[in-house]
Short mmCIF file of C-alpha atoms and ligand atoms in Angstrom, two decimals:
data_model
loop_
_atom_site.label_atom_id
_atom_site.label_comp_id
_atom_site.label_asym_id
_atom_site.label_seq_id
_atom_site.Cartn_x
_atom_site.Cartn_y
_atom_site.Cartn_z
CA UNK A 1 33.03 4.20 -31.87
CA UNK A 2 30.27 5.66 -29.99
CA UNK A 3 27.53 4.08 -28.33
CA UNK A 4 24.59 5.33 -26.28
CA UNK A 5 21.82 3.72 -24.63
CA UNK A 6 18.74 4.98 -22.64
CA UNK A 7 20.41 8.62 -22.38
CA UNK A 8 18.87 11.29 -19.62
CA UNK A 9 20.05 14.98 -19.11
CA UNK A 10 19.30 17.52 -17.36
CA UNK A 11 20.99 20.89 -16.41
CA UNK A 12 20.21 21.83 -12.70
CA UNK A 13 17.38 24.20 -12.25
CA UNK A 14 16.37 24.33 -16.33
CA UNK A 15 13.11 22.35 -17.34
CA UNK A 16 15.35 21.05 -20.90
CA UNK A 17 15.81 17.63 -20.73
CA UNK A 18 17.91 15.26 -23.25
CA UNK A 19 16.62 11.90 -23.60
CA UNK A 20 18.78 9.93 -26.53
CA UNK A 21 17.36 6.13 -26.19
CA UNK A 22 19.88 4.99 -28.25
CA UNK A 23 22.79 6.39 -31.03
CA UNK A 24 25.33 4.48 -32.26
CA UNK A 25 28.24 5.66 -34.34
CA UNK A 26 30.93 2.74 -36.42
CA UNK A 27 34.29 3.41 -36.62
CA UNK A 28 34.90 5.23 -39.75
CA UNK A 29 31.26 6.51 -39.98
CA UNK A 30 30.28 10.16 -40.96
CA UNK A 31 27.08 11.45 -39.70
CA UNK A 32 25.43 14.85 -39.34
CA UNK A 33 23.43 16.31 -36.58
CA UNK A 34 20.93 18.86 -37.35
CA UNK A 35 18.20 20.64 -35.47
CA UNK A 36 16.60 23.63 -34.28
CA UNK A 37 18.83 25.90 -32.05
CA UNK A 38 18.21 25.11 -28.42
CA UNK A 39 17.28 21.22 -29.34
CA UNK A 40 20.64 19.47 -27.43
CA UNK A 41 23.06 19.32 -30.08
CA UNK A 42 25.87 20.87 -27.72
CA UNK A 43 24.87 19.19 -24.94
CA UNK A 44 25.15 15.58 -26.74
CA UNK A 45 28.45 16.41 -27.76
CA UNK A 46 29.66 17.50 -24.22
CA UNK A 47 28.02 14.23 -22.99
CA UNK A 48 29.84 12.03 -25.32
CA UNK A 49 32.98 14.13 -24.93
CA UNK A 50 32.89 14.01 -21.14
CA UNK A 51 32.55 17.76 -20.42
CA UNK A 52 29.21 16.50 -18.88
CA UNK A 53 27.83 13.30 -17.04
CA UNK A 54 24.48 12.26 -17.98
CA UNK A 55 21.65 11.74 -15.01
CA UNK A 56 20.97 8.19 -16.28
CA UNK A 57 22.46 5.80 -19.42
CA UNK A 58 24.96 4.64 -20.51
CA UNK A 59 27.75 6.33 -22.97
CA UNK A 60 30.68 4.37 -24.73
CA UNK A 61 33.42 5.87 -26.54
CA UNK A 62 35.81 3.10 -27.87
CA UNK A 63 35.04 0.95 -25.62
CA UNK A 64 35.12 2.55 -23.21
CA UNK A 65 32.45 3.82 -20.52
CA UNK A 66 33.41 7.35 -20.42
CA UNK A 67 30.46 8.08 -17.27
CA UNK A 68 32.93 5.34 -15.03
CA UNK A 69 36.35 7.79 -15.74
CA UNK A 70 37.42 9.87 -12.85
CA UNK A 71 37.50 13.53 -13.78
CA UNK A 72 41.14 13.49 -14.72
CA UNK A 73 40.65 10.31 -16.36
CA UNK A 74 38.13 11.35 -18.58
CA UNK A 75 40.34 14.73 -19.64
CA UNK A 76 43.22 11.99 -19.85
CA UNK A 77 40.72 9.89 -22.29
CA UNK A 78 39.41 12.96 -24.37
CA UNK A 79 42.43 14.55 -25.44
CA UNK A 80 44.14 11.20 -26.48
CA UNK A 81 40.73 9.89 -28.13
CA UNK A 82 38.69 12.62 -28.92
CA UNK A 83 39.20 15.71 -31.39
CA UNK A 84 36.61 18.74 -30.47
CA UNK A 85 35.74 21.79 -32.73
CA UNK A 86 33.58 23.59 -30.00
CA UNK A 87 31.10 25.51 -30.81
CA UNK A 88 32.82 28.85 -29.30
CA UNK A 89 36.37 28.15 -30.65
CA UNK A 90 37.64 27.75 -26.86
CA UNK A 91 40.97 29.14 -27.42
CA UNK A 92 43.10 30.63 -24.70
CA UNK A 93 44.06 34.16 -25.68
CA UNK A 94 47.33 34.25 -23.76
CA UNK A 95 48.80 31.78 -25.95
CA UNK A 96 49.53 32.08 -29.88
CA UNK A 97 48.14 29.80 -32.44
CA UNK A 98 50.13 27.66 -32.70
CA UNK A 99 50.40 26.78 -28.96
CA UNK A 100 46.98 26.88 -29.19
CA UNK A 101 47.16 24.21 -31.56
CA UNK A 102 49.30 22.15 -29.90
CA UNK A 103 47.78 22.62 -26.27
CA UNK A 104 46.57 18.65 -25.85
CA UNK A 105 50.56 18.14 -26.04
CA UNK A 106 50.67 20.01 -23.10
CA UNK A 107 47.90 19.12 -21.19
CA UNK A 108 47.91 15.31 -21.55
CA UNK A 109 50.87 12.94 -20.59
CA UNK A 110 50.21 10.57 -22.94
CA UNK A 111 50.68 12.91 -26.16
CA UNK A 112 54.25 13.53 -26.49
CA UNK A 113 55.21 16.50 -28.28
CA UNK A 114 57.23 15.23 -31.03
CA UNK A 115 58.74 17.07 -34.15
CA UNK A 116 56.33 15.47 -36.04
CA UNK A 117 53.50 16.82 -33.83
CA UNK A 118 54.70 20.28 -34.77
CA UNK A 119 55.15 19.77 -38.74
CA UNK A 120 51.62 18.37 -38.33
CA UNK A 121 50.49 21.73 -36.88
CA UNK A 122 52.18 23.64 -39.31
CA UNK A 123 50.58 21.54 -42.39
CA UNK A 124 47.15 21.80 -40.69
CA UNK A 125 47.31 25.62 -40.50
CA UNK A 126 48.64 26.21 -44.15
CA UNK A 127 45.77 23.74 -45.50
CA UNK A 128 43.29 25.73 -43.19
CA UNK A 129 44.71 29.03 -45.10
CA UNK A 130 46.26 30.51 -41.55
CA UNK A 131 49.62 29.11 -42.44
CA UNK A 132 51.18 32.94 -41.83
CA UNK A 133 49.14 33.94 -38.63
CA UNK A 134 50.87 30.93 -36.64
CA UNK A 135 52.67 33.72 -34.40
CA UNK A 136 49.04 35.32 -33.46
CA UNK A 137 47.14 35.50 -30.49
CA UNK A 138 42.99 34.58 -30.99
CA UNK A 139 42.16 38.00 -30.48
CA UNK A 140 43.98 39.68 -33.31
CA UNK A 141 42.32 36.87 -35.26
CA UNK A 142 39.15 37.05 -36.81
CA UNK A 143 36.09 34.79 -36.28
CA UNK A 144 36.83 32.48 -39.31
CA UNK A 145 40.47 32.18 -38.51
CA UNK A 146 39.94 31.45 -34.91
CA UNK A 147 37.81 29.07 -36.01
CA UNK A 148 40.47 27.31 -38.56
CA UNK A 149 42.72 27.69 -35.47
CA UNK A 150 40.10 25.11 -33.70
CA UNK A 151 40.03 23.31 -36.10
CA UNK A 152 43.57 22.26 -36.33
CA UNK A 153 43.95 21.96 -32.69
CA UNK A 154 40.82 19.13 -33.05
CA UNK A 155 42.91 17.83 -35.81
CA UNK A 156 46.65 17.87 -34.46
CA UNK A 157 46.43 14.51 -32.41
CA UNK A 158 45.38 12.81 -35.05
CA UNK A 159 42.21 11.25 -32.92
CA UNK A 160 40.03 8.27 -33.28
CA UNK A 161 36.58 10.57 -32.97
CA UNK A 162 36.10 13.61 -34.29
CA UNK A 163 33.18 15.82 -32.88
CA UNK A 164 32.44 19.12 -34.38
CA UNK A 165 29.92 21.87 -33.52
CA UNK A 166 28.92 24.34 -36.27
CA UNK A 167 33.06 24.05 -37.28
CA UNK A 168 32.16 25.66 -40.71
CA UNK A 169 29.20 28.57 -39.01
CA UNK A 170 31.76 31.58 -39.75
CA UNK A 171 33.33 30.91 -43.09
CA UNK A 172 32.33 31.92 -46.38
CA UNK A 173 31.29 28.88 -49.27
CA UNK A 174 34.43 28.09 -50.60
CA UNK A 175 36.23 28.33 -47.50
CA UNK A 176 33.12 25.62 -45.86
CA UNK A 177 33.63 23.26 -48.24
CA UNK A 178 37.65 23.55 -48.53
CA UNK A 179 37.51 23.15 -44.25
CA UNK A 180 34.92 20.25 -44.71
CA UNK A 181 37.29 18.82 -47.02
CA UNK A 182 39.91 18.81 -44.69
CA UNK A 183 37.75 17.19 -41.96
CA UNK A 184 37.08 14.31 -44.19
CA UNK A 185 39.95 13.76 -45.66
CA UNK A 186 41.95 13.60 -41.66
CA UNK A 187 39.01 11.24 -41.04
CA UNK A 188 40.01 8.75 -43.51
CA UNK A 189 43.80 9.17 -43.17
CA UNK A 190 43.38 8.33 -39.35
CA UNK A 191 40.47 5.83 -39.63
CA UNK A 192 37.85 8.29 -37.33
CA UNK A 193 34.42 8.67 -36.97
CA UNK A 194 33.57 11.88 -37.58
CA UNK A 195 30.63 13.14 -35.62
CA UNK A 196 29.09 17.15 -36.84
CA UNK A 197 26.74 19.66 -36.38
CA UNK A 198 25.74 21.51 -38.80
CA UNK A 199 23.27 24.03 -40.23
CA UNK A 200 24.53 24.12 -43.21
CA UNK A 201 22.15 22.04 -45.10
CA UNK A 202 24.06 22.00 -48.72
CA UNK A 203 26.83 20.24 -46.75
CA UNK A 204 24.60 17.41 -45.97
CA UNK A 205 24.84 15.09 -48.90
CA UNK A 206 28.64 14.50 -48.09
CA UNK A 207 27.51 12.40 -44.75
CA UNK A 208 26.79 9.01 -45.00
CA UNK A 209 23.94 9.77 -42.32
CA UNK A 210 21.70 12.54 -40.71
CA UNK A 211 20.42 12.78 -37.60
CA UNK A 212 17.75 14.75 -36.99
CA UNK A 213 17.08 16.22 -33.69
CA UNK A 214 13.96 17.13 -33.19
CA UNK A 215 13.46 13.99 -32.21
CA UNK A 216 14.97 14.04 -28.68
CA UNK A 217 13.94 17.42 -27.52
CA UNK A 218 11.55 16.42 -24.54
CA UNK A 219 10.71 19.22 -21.94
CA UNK A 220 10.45 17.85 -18.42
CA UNK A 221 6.97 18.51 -17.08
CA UNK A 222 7.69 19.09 -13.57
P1 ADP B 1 21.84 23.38 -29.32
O1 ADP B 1 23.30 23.11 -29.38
O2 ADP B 1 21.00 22.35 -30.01
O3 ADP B 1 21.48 24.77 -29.75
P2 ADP B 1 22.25 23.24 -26.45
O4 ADP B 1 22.68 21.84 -26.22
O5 ADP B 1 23.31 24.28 -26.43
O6 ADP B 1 21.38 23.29 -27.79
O7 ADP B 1 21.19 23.63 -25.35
C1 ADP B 1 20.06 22.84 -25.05
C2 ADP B 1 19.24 23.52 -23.96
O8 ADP B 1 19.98 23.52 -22.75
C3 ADP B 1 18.88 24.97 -24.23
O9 ADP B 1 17.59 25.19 -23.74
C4 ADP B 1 19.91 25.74 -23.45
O10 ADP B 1 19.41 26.98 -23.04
C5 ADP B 1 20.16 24.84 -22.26
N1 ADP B 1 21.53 24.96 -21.75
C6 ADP B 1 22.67 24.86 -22.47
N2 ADP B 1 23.76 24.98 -21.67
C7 ADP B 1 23.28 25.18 -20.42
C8 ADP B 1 23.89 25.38 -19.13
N3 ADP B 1 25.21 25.38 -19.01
N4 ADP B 1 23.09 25.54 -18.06
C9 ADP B 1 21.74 25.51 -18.19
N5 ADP B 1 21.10 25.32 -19.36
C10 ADP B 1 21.85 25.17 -20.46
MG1 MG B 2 24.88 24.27 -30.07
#
């Protein structure tokens, strides 16, 4: 599903630098990504998602070589393919949840908004516990439930890759493991990969993998 080779990134005028020689993810696989804060967990993610174009390597995501997409292409590509918990929610305040949840209908062509689409959204939110908030805007949510929100709107399209960043950082135990639960189990129904952050080190035995990333923090020299 993914596939990265011989990595480089850099943010203009910072002296972090990403190097990622190689990372491979199967189809179907579930691995975690841990590390200190600051390390490039984020900044992997945006790279394989698109958001960001690396300096030098090589990144594959189903086959495809998401660095060669056009800009609009590679929007096209991640909301059809790709199912992103960010790290800061991103939800758009002028809309409710629920169009929040169903924004990659309308932002992407090839995602037609279909009745199903919409009982999907609904089922997401009442397994996420915001079943009765639907009608809500982000801001008279709080943190965990904008979270769920995010969570469902990764979930809704029913992608082929899921990558999420600290999706379970605001809730409380049970609701952690009930959300991680979720994750999984739209992983196997769809047949994703399901890439995560996480500091939440008692979550860790339920990935088949973990990556630890310490080992690509490199700071330039010059
Ligand atoms: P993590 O997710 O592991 O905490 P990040 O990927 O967010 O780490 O950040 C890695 C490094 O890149 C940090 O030093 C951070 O300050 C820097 N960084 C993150 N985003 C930007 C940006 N937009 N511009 C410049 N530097 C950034
Ligand atoms: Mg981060």
């Amino acid at each position: 599903m993914i596939n990265v080779q011989n990595l480089t990134f850099r943010y203009s005028a910072t002296s972090f630098q990403l190097r990622v020689p190689e990372f491979s993810l199967d189809d179907n696989e579930r691995v975690a990504i841990v590390g200190p804060s600051g390390s490039g967990k984020t900044t992997l993610l945006n790279l394989i998602a698109g958001i960001l174009t690396p300096d030098e390597g090589a990144i594959d995501v189903d086959g495809t070589n998401v660095s060669a997409l056009s800009d609009v292409q590679r929007r096209r590509f991640r909301a059809s393919t790709i199912g992103f918990v960010f790290q800061d929610f991103a939800l758009l305040d002028y809309l409710s949840a629920r169009q929040n949840i169903l924004y990659p209908y309308r932002i992407t062509p090839a995602l037609t908004l279909t009745s199903e689409a919409r009982e999907r959204a609904e089922a997401l939110a009442v397994s996420c516990g915001i079943g009765d908030k639907l009608d809500r805007h982000p801001s008279a949510l709080s943190q965990g439930e904008q979270q769920r929100v995010a969570i469902c709107r990764a979930l809704v399209t029913q992608p082929k890759l899921i990558l999420s960043d600290e999706a379970t950082g605001n809730l409380d135990p049970d609701s952690k493991a009930r959300i991680l639960d979720l994750l999984f189990e739209q992983a196997s129904e769809a047949g994703a990969a399901f890439l995560a952050v996480t500091h939440d080190h008692e979550l860790l035995p339920r990935f088949g993998r973990v990556l630890d990333f310490a080992q690509f923090r490199q700071e330039a020299t010059a």
